[in-house]
Coordinates of C-alpha atoms and ligand atoms in Angstrom, one line a residue:
M149 CA 0.0 0.0 0.0
D150 CA 1.3 3.5 -0.9
Y151 CA 2.6 5.7 1.9
L152 CA 4.0 9.3 2.1
E153 CA 7.7 9.5 3.1
I154 CA 8.6 12.8 4.6
E155 CA 12.2 13.8 5.5
G156 CA 11.7 16.4 8.2
G157 CA 13.9 18.9 10.0
S158 CA 14.7 21.5 7.3
P159 CA 13.1 24.9 7.6
L160 CA 10.4 25.7 5.0
C161 CA 10.9 28.0 2.0
G162 CA 8.3 28.5 -0.8
E163 CA 4.9 29.6 -2.0
V164 CA 1.6 27.8 -2.4
R165 CA -1.7 28.7 -4.0
I166 CA -4.7 27.8 -1.9
Q167 CA -7.3 25.5 -3.6
G168 CA -11.1 26.0 -3.7
S169 CA -13.0 25.2 -0.6
K170 CA -14.2 21.6 0.0
N171 CA -16.8 22.6 2.5
A172 CA -18.2 25.3 0.3
V173 CA -18.4 23.3 -3.0
L174 CA -20.1 20.2 -1.4
P175 CA -23.3 22.0 -0.4
I176 CA -23.2 24.1 -3.7
L177 CA -23.1 20.8 -5.6
S178 CA -26.3 19.9 -3.7
A179 CA -27.8 23.2 -4.5
A180 CA -27.0 22.8 -8.2
L181 CA -29.6 20.0 -8.3
Q182 CA -32.3 22.6 -8.0
G183 CA -31.3 24.5 -11.2
T184 CA -33.4 23.7 -14.2
G185 CA -30.5 24.7 -16.6
I186 CA -26.7 24.4 -16.8
T187 CA -24.6 25.4 -13.9
V188 CA -20.9 26.1 -14.2
I189 CA -18.7 26.0 -11.0
D190 CA -15.2 27.4 -11.3
N191 CA -12.2 26.9 -9.0
C192 CA -13.6 23.6 -7.9
P193 CA -11.1 21.5 -5.9
D194 CA -10.1 18.2 -7.4
I195 CA -10.7 16.1 -4.3
S196 CA -12.2 12.7 -3.7
D197 CA -15.3 14.1 -1.8
V198 CA -16.2 16.1 -4.9
S199 CA -15.7 13.0 -7.2
A200 CA -18.0 11.0 -4.9
M201 CA -20.7 13.8 -4.8
L202 CA -20.6 14.0 -8.6
E203 CA -21.2 10.2 -8.8
I204 CA -24.2 10.7 -6.5
L205 CA -25.6 13.5 -8.6
K206 CA -25.4 11.3 -11.7
G207 CA -27.5 8.7 -9.7
Y208 CA -30.3 11.3 -9.8
G209 CA -30.0 12.0 -13.6
C210 CA -27.6 14.9 -13.5
S211 CA -25.0 15.1 -16.3
T212 CA -21.6 16.4 -15.1
R213 CA -18.4 17.3 -16.9
R214 CA -15.1 18.5 -15.5
E215 CA -12.8 20.8 -17.5
G216 CA -9.8 21.4 -15.3
K217 CA -11.0 23.5 -12.4
R218 CA -14.4 24.0 -14.0
L219 CA -17.4 21.8 -13.4
I220 CA -20.4 21.8 -15.8
I221 CA -23.6 20.4 -14.4
D222 CA -26.9 19.9 -16.1
A223 CA -29.7 19.1 -13.7
G224 CA -32.4 19.5 -16.3
D225 CA -33.5 15.9 -16.4
L226 CA -33.4 15.2 -12.7
H227 CA -35.4 12.1 -11.6
S228 CA -36.0 10.6 -8.2
G229 CA -33.7 7.7 -7.6
R230 CA -31.3 6.4 -5.0
A231 CA -27.9 7.6 -4.3
P232 CA -25.3 5.0 -5.2
E233 CA -24.9 3.1 -1.9
D234 CA -21.1 2.9 -2.2
Y235 CA -20.8 6.7 -2.3
A236 CA -23.7 8.1 -0.3
G237 CA -23.3 5.7 2.6
V238 CA -19.7 6.5 3.2
M239 CA -19.7 10.2 2.6
R240 CA -21.2 12.3 5.4
S241 CA -21.9 15.2 3.1
S242 CA -24.5 13.2 1.2
I243 CA -27.0 14.2 3.9
M244 CA -27.1 17.7 2.5
L245 CA -28.7 16.4 -0.7
L246 CA -31.9 16.0 1.4
G247 CA -33.0 19.6 1.4
S248 CA -32.3 20.0 -2.3
L249 CA -34.0 16.7 -3.4
L250 CA -37.1 17.6 -1.4
G251 CA -37.1 21.2 -2.9
R252 CA -36.8 20.0 -6.5
L253 CA -38.5 16.6 -6.5
G254 CA -40.6 16.5 -3.3
E255 CA -39.1 13.2 -2.3
A256 CA -35.8 11.5 -1.5
F257 CA -34.3 8.2 -0.3
L258 CA -30.8 8.5 1.2
P259 CA -28.6 5.9 2.9
Y260 CA -27.7 7.0 6.4
P261 CA -24.5 9.1 6.3
G262 CA -21.5 7.3 7.6
G263 CA -20.4 8.4 11.1
C264 CA -16.6 8.7 11.2
V265 CA -13.7 8.4 13.6
I266 CA -14.2 12.0 14.9
G267 CA -17.7 11.4 16.2
K268 CA -21.1 9.8 15.9
R269 CA -22.3 12.6 13.5
P270 CA -26.0 12.4 14.2
I271 CA -28.6 14.1 12.0
D272 CA -31.4 14.8 14.5
L273 CA -31.2 18.6 14.1
H274 CA -31.6 18.2 10.3
L275 CA -34.6 16.0 10.6
Q276 CA -36.3 18.1 13.3
A277 CA -35.9 21.3 11.2
L278 CA -37.1 19.7 8.0
R279 CA -40.2 18.3 9.7
E280 CA -41.1 21.8 10.8
M281 CA -41.3 22.7 7.1
G282 CA -43.6 19.8 6.4
A283 CA -41.2 17.0 5.5
E284 CA -42.3 13.5 6.4
L285 CA -39.2 11.5 7.3
T286 CA -39.2 7.8 7.9
E287 CA -36.1 6.0 9.2
E288 CA -36.1 2.7 7.3
P289 CA -33.5 -0.1 7.8
E290 CA -31.4 0.8 4.8
G291 CA -31.9 4.5 4.9
L292 CA -34.0 7.6 5.3
R293 CA -37.2 8.0 3.2
A294 CA -38.3 11.6 2.9
V295 CA -41.5 13.1 1.3
C296 CA -42.4 16.8 1.1
A297 CA -44.8 17.6 -1.7
H298 CA -45.5 21.2 -0.5
P299 CA -42.7 22.5 1.7
A300 CA -44.0 25.4 3.9
G301 CA -41.9 28.3 5.2
A302 CA -41.5 28.2 9.0
R303 CA -39.9 30.0 11.9
I304 CA -37.1 27.5 13.0
R305 CA -34.6 27.9 15.8
L306 CA -31.7 25.5 15.9
P307 CA -30.7 24.3 19.3
F308 CA -27.0 24.3 18.1
P309 CA -25.7 26.3 15.0
S310 CA -25.1 23.1 13.0
V311 CA -23.5 23.8 9.6
G312 CA -25.2 20.9 7.9
A313 CA -28.6 21.5 9.4
T314 CA -28.4 25.2 8.4
E315 CA -27.5 24.1 4.9
N316 CA -30.4 21.6 4.6
V317 CA -32.9 24.2 5.9
V318 CA -31.8 26.8 3.4
L319 CA -31.8 24.2 0.6
L320 CA -35.4 23.4 1.2
A321 CA -36.6 26.9 2.2
V322 CA -35.6 28.4 -1.2
R323 CA -38.4 26.4 -2.8
A324 CA -40.9 26.5 0.1
E325 CA -44.3 28.3 0.1
G326 CA -43.8 31.6 2.0
D327 CA -41.0 32.8 4.3
T328 CA -38.6 30.9 6.5
I329 CA -36.8 32.5 9.4
L330 CA -33.9 30.4 10.6
Q331 CA -32.5 31.4 14.0
N332 CA -29.3 30.3 15.7
A333 CA -28.1 29.5 12.2
A334 CA -24.4 28.6 11.5
R335 CA -22.4 31.6 10.5
E336 CA -19.5 29.8 8.8
P337 CA -18.2 31.4 5.5
E338 CA -19.4 28.2 3.7
I339 CA -23.0 29.2 4.6
T340 CA -22.5 32.6 3.2
E341 CA -21.1 31.1 0.0
L342 CA -24.0 28.7 -0.4
C343 CA -26.5 31.5 0.1
R344 CA -24.6 33.7 -2.5
F345 CA -24.7 30.8 -5.0
L346 CA -28.4 30.2 -4.4
S347 CA -29.1 33.9 -4.9
C348 CA -27.3 33.7 -8.2
M349 CA -29.8 31.0 -9.1
G350 CA -32.7 33.3 -8.3
A351 CA -33.3 32.6 -4.6
K352 CA -34.3 35.3 -2.2
I353 CA -32.1 35.1 1.0
E354 CA -31.1 37.7 3.6
G355 CA -28.9 37.5 6.6
A356 CA -26.4 34.9 5.4
G357 CA -23.4 34.9 7.8
T358 CA -25.5 36.1 10.7
G359 CA -27.3 34.0 13.2
T360 CA -30.7 34.8 11.6
I361 CA -31.3 33.9 7.9
R362 CA -34.5 34.9 6.1
I363 CA -35.5 33.0 3.0
R364 CA -38.5 33.7 0.7
G365 CA -39.4 30.6 -1.4
V366 CA -39.5 30.9 -5.2
K367 CA -41.1 28.8 -7.8
E368 CA -38.0 28.0 -9.8
L369 CA -34.2 28.3 -9.7
H370 CA -32.1 28.5 -12.8
G371 CA -28.6 27.5 -13.6
T372 CA -25.8 29.9 -13.0
E373 CA -22.0 30.4 -13.1
Y374 CA -20.1 30.7 -9.9
R375 CA -16.4 30.7 -8.6
I376 CA -15.7 28.8 -5.4
Q377 CA -13.7 30.8 -2.7
P378 CA -10.4 29.5 -1.4
D379 CA -10.4 26.9 1.4
R380 CA -9.8 28.5 4.8
I381 CA -8.9 25.1 6.4
V382 CA -6.3 24.3 3.8
A383 CA -4.8 27.8 4.2
G384 CA -4.8 27.4 8.0
T385 CA -3.2 24.0 7.7
Y386 CA -0.2 25.5 5.8
M387 CA 0.0 28.4 8.2
L388 CA 0.3 26.0 11.1
L389 CA 2.9 24.0 9.1
A390 CA 5.1 27.1 9.0
A391 CA 4.7 27.5 12.8
A392 CA 5.8 23.9 13.4
A393 CA 8.6 23.5 10.9
G394 CA 10.0 27.1 10.8
G395 CA 11.3 29.0 7.8
K396 CA 9.5 31.4 5.6
V397 CA 6.5 30.7 3.4
A398 CA 4.0 32.6 1.2
L399 CA 0.3 31.7 0.7
R400 CA -1.5 33.0 -2.4
D401 CA -5.3 33.3 -2.6
A402 CA -5.7 32.7 1.1
P403 CA -9.1 33.8 2.5
L404 CA -7.4 35.9 5.3
E405 CA -10.6 37.6 6.4
Q406 CA -12.0 34.2 7.4
L407 CA -8.9 33.3 9.4
A408 CA -8.8 36.0 12.1
A409 CA -9.0 33.5 15.0
V410 CA -6.2 31.4 13.6
R411 CA -4.0 34.4 12.9
K412 CA -4.5 35.6 16.4
V413 CA -3.2 32.3 17.8
L414 CA -0.2 32.3 15.4
S415 CA 0.7 35.8 16.6
Q416 CA 0.5 34.6 20.2
M417 CA 2.9 31.8 19.2
G418 CA 5.4 34.3 17.8
V419 CA 4.8 33.7 14.1
R420 CA 5.4 36.9 12.1
Q421 CA 2.8 37.6 9.4
E422 CA 2.7 40.2 6.6
S423 CA -0.4 40.3 4.4
S424 CA -1.6 42.2 1.4
G425 CA -5.0 41.3 -0.1
N426 CA -5.2 37.5 -0.2
H427 CA -1.4 37.1 -0.1
L428 CA 0.2 36.2 3.2
L429 CA 3.9 35.9 4.2
L430 CA 4.7 33.9 7.4
W431 CA 7.9 33.2 9.2
C432 CA 8.8 32.0 12.6
P433 CA 12.2 33.3 13.9
G434 CA 13.3 30.4 16.2
R435 CA 11.0 28.2 18.3
C436 CA 7.4 29.0 18.7
R437 CA 5.9 30.1 22.0
G438 CA 3.5 27.8 23.7
G439 CA 1.3 28.8 26.7
I440 CA -1.7 28.7 24.3
Q441 CA -5.2 28.0 25.6
I442 CA -7.9 27.5 22.9
R443 CA -11.4 26.1 22.8
T444 CA -12.8 25.1 19.4
S445 CA -16.1 26.8 18.6
P446 CA -18.5 27.7 15.8
Y447 CA -17.4 30.5 13.4
P448 CA -15.9 33.0 14.0
G449 CA -14.2 31.0 16.8
F450 CA -11.2 28.8 16.4
P451 CA -12.3 26.1 13.9
T452 CA -12.4 22.5 14.9
D453 CA -11.1 21.5 11.5
L454 CA -7.7 23.1 12.4
Q455 CA -7.5 21.7 15.9
S456 CA -5.4 18.6 15.1
Q457 CA -3.0 20.8 13.0
L458 CA -2.6 23.3 15.9
M459 CA -1.9 20.4 18.3
A460 CA 0.9 19.2 16.0
A461 CA 2.5 22.7 16.0
L462 CA 2.1 23.1 19.8
C463 CA 3.9 19.8 20.4
L464 CA 7.2 21.7 19.5
A465 CA 6.3 25.1 21.0
E466 CA 8.1 26.3 24.2
G467 CA 5.7 25.8 27.2
D468 CA 2.5 24.1 28.1
S469 CA -0.8 24.6 26.1
V470 CA -4.3 23.3 26.4
I471 CA -6.8 22.6 23.5
D472 CA -10.5 22.1 24.5
E473 CA -12.3 20.4 21.6
R474 CA -15.9 21.4 22.0
I475 CA -17.4 20.4 18.7
F476 CA -16.7 16.7 18.1
E477 CA -16.3 14.1 20.7
E478 CA -13.5 12.0 19.2
R479 CA -11.2 14.4 17.5
F480 CA -7.9 13.7 19.3
K481 CA -7.1 10.6 17.3
S482 CA -3.8 12.0 16.0
A483 CA -2.5 12.6 19.5
E484 CA -1.6 8.9 19.8
E485 CA 0.6 9.1 16.7
L486 CA 2.2 12.4 17.8
V487 CA 3.2 10.8 21.2
R488 CA 4.9 8.0 19.3
M489 CA 7.1 10.7 17.7
G490 CA 8.1 12.0 21.1
A491 CA 5.3 14.5 21.8
R492 CA 4.0 14.9 25.4
I493 CA 0.2 15.1 25.3
H494 CA -2.3 14.1 28.0
I495 CA -5.9 13.8 27.0
Q496 CA -8.6 14.4 29.7
G497 CA -12.2 14.4 28.4
S498 CA -12.5 17.2 25.9
R499 CA -9.1 18.7 26.7
A500 CA -5.6 17.9 25.4
F501 CA -2.8 19.1 27.6
I502 CA 0.4 19.6 25.6
H503 CA 3.9 20.0 27.0
G504 CA 6.1 21.4 24.3
V505 CA 9.3 19.4 23.6
G506 CA 12.5 20.4 21.8
K507 CA 12.2 17.9 19.0
L508 CA 10.1 15.1 17.5
H509 CA 11.6 12.1 15.8
G510 CA 10.4 10.5 12.5
E511 CA 8.1 7.5 12.9
R512 CA 5.9 5.0 11.0
L513 CA 2.5 6.7 11.3
E514 CA -1.0 5.9 10.2
A515 CA -3.6 8.6 9.2
R516 CA -7.1 7.8 10.6
E517 CA -9.1 10.7 9.1
L518 CA -8.7 13.8 7.0
R519 CA -7.5 16.6 9.3
G520 CA -5.6 14.3 11.6
G521 CA -3.8 13.0 8.6
A522 CA -2.8 16.6 7.7
A523 CA -1.6 17.1 11.3
L524 CA 0.7 14.1 10.9
C525 CA 2.2 15.7 7.7
I526 CA 2.9 18.9 9.8
A527 CA 4.6 16.9 12.6
A528 CA 6.6 14.8 10.1
A529 CA 7.9 17.9 8.3
A530 CA 9.0 19.4 11.7
A531 CA 10.5 16.1 13.1
E532 CA 14.1 15.0 12.7
G533 CA 14.5 12.1 10.4
K534 CA 12.2 10.2 8.1
S535 CA 8.5 9.5 8.7
R536 CA 6.1 7.3 6.7
I537 CA 2.4 8.2 6.7
H538 CA 0.2 5.2 5.8
Q539 CA -3.5 5.5 4.9
Y540 CA -2.8 8.9 3.5
H541 CA -5.8 8.6 1.1
Y542 CA -7.9 10.2 3.9
I543 CA -6.0 13.4 3.2
A544 CA -7.1 13.4 -0.5
R545 CA -10.7 13.8 0.7
G546 CA -10.0 17.5 1.4
Y547 CA -6.5 18.4 0.0
E548 CA -6.2 18.5 -3.8
N549 CA -2.6 17.4 -3.9
I550 CA -0.8 17.4 -0.5
I551 CA 2.4 16.2 -2.0
R552 CA 2.4 19.1 -4.6
D553 CA 1.7 21.7 -1.9
L554 CA 4.2 20.4 0.7
K555 CA 6.9 20.3 -2.0
A556 CA 6.0 23.9 -3.0
L557 CA 6.7 24.9 0.6
G558 CA 10.0 23.2 0.7
V559 CA 9.1 19.9 2.4
M560 CA 11.1 16.8 1.3
V561 CA 8.2 14.4 0.5
Q562 CA 7.7 11.5 -1.8
C563 CA 4.9 9.0 -2.4
R564 CA 6.4 5.5 -2.0
Ligands
EPZ824 C1 -19.4 20.5 8.8 O1 -19.8 19.3 9.3 C2 -18.1 20.3 8.1 N1 -18.2 19.4 6.9 C3 -17.0 19.8 9.0 O2 -15.8 19.6 8.3 C4 -16.9 20.7 10.2 O3 -16.0 20.2 11.1 C5 -18.2 21.0 10.8 O4 -19.2 21.5 9.8 C6 -18.1 22.1 11.9 O5 -17.6 23.2 11.4 C7 -18.7 19.9 5.8 O6 -19.0 21.0 5.6 C8 -18.8 18.9 4.7 P1 -22.2 20.3 12.3 P2 -21.3 19.1 9.9 O7 -23.5 19.9 11.9 O8 -22.2 19.9 9.1 C9 -23.5 17.9 16.2 C10 -13.8 18.6 7.6 O9 -12.8 18.1 8.2 N2 -24.8 17.6 15.4 O10 -21.9 21.8 12.5 O11 -21.5 17.6 10.1 C11 -22.4 17.1 15.6 O12 -22.3 15.7 16.1 C12 -15.2 18.3 8.2 O13 -13.8 19.3 6.5 C13 -25.8 17.0 16.1 O14 -25.7 16.7 17.3 O15 -21.1 19.8 11.3 C14 -21.1 17.8 16.0 O16 -20.8 17.5 17.3 C15 -15.2 17.5 9.5 N3 -27.0 16.8 15.4 C16 -21.7 19.3 16.0 O17 -23.1 19.2 16.0 C17 -27.1 17.1 14.1 O18 -28.2 16.9 13.5 C18 -21.2 20.1 14.7 O19 -21.8 19.5 13.6 C19 -26.0 17.7 13.4 C20 -24.9 18.0 14.1

């Protein structure tokens, strides 16, 4: 089985362009189902989660074509069907097809979205909210059957600002009869992008990016052309790589306005930053400072999707730090691997206590999930000696080409 081989210990030097956002394009692909014409999506990342979603769209009669970073989707002949089991069942994001399929077809059957190693990933908030709009949802043995011939606008308040539940409500509300007011909505930039995309299709949405989103249903949505924003988590990953491995790097097309919480932590760690527009220069003179205390939280707080990558960087920082993971219940999986490299991490409930050490040594490592795998790449690039990262296919779910990007930043990496 292939593995990544990384020879760590040399300071970084180089520049990388940030790819389009995985967590923006996935709900947008769901929204494209509702367009009666052709939709063109530009700057689409070439990642395995997008390929899987496109296979699912084809299962409902969409025709899709990729031309480099452009995706052309024709949802004109949509028919009810079943998502191909081998894709929809394993990819959590398939659940956000629910709102779109109900909006366009009035019915849907979806296998239950896979949980994953970071947590159980329940969908109760999605189901509760869609029922308030008139959806009848039956949990059958092989999957979820949904019917909603006449979705009605409703006033909905989410108990937690769930990103996916917010997306599903918006995706159904754009076609509902009347107005929907969604309170305690997620405020992530990916929600704003989805609402901007739907507005380009003719939807009527106000308040995207705030805690209250108002949607007025329309009879039809048309195809459109849209360019995906850069991926804030990929950008944050490479910023934390610089903090861990040292040296000087530049990020091009980084969505800096979406990374304020991350940039604040990097400054506290002593990482120097110079930005102009979407271009960022980072360098870390000497060893980073520890003494960091962070709690992951919904946007604009510190993102849970960068928690593992921060942990990898703090393993080598001077001093003790604490990370409190408040979003997912099992998101410290990479800690075990980091400890095998010489890190000193103690996990207690939702908190990881990290005592910075002077160096890490290369090891045989195993990626267990997407962001934890990226964290292992960070640790391997900063460690002395060679590391091998097995099961690195998880990283390809969200990073277009981690080998290309690491090499561009000066990391000695090969696929073996
Ligand atoms: C989205 O997942 C992202 N995925 C995740 O990114 C991200 O970590 C997460 O939002 C939080 O920002 C995509 O956008 C494809 P949630 P989602 O609903 O929508 C609980 C990555 O690495 N919850 O905001 O599933 C849930 O268990 C991925 O790119 C319920 O209890 O996140 C979790 O503890 C990982 N019931 C918390 O809420 C529900 O019905 C946050 O979940 C839904 C969620």
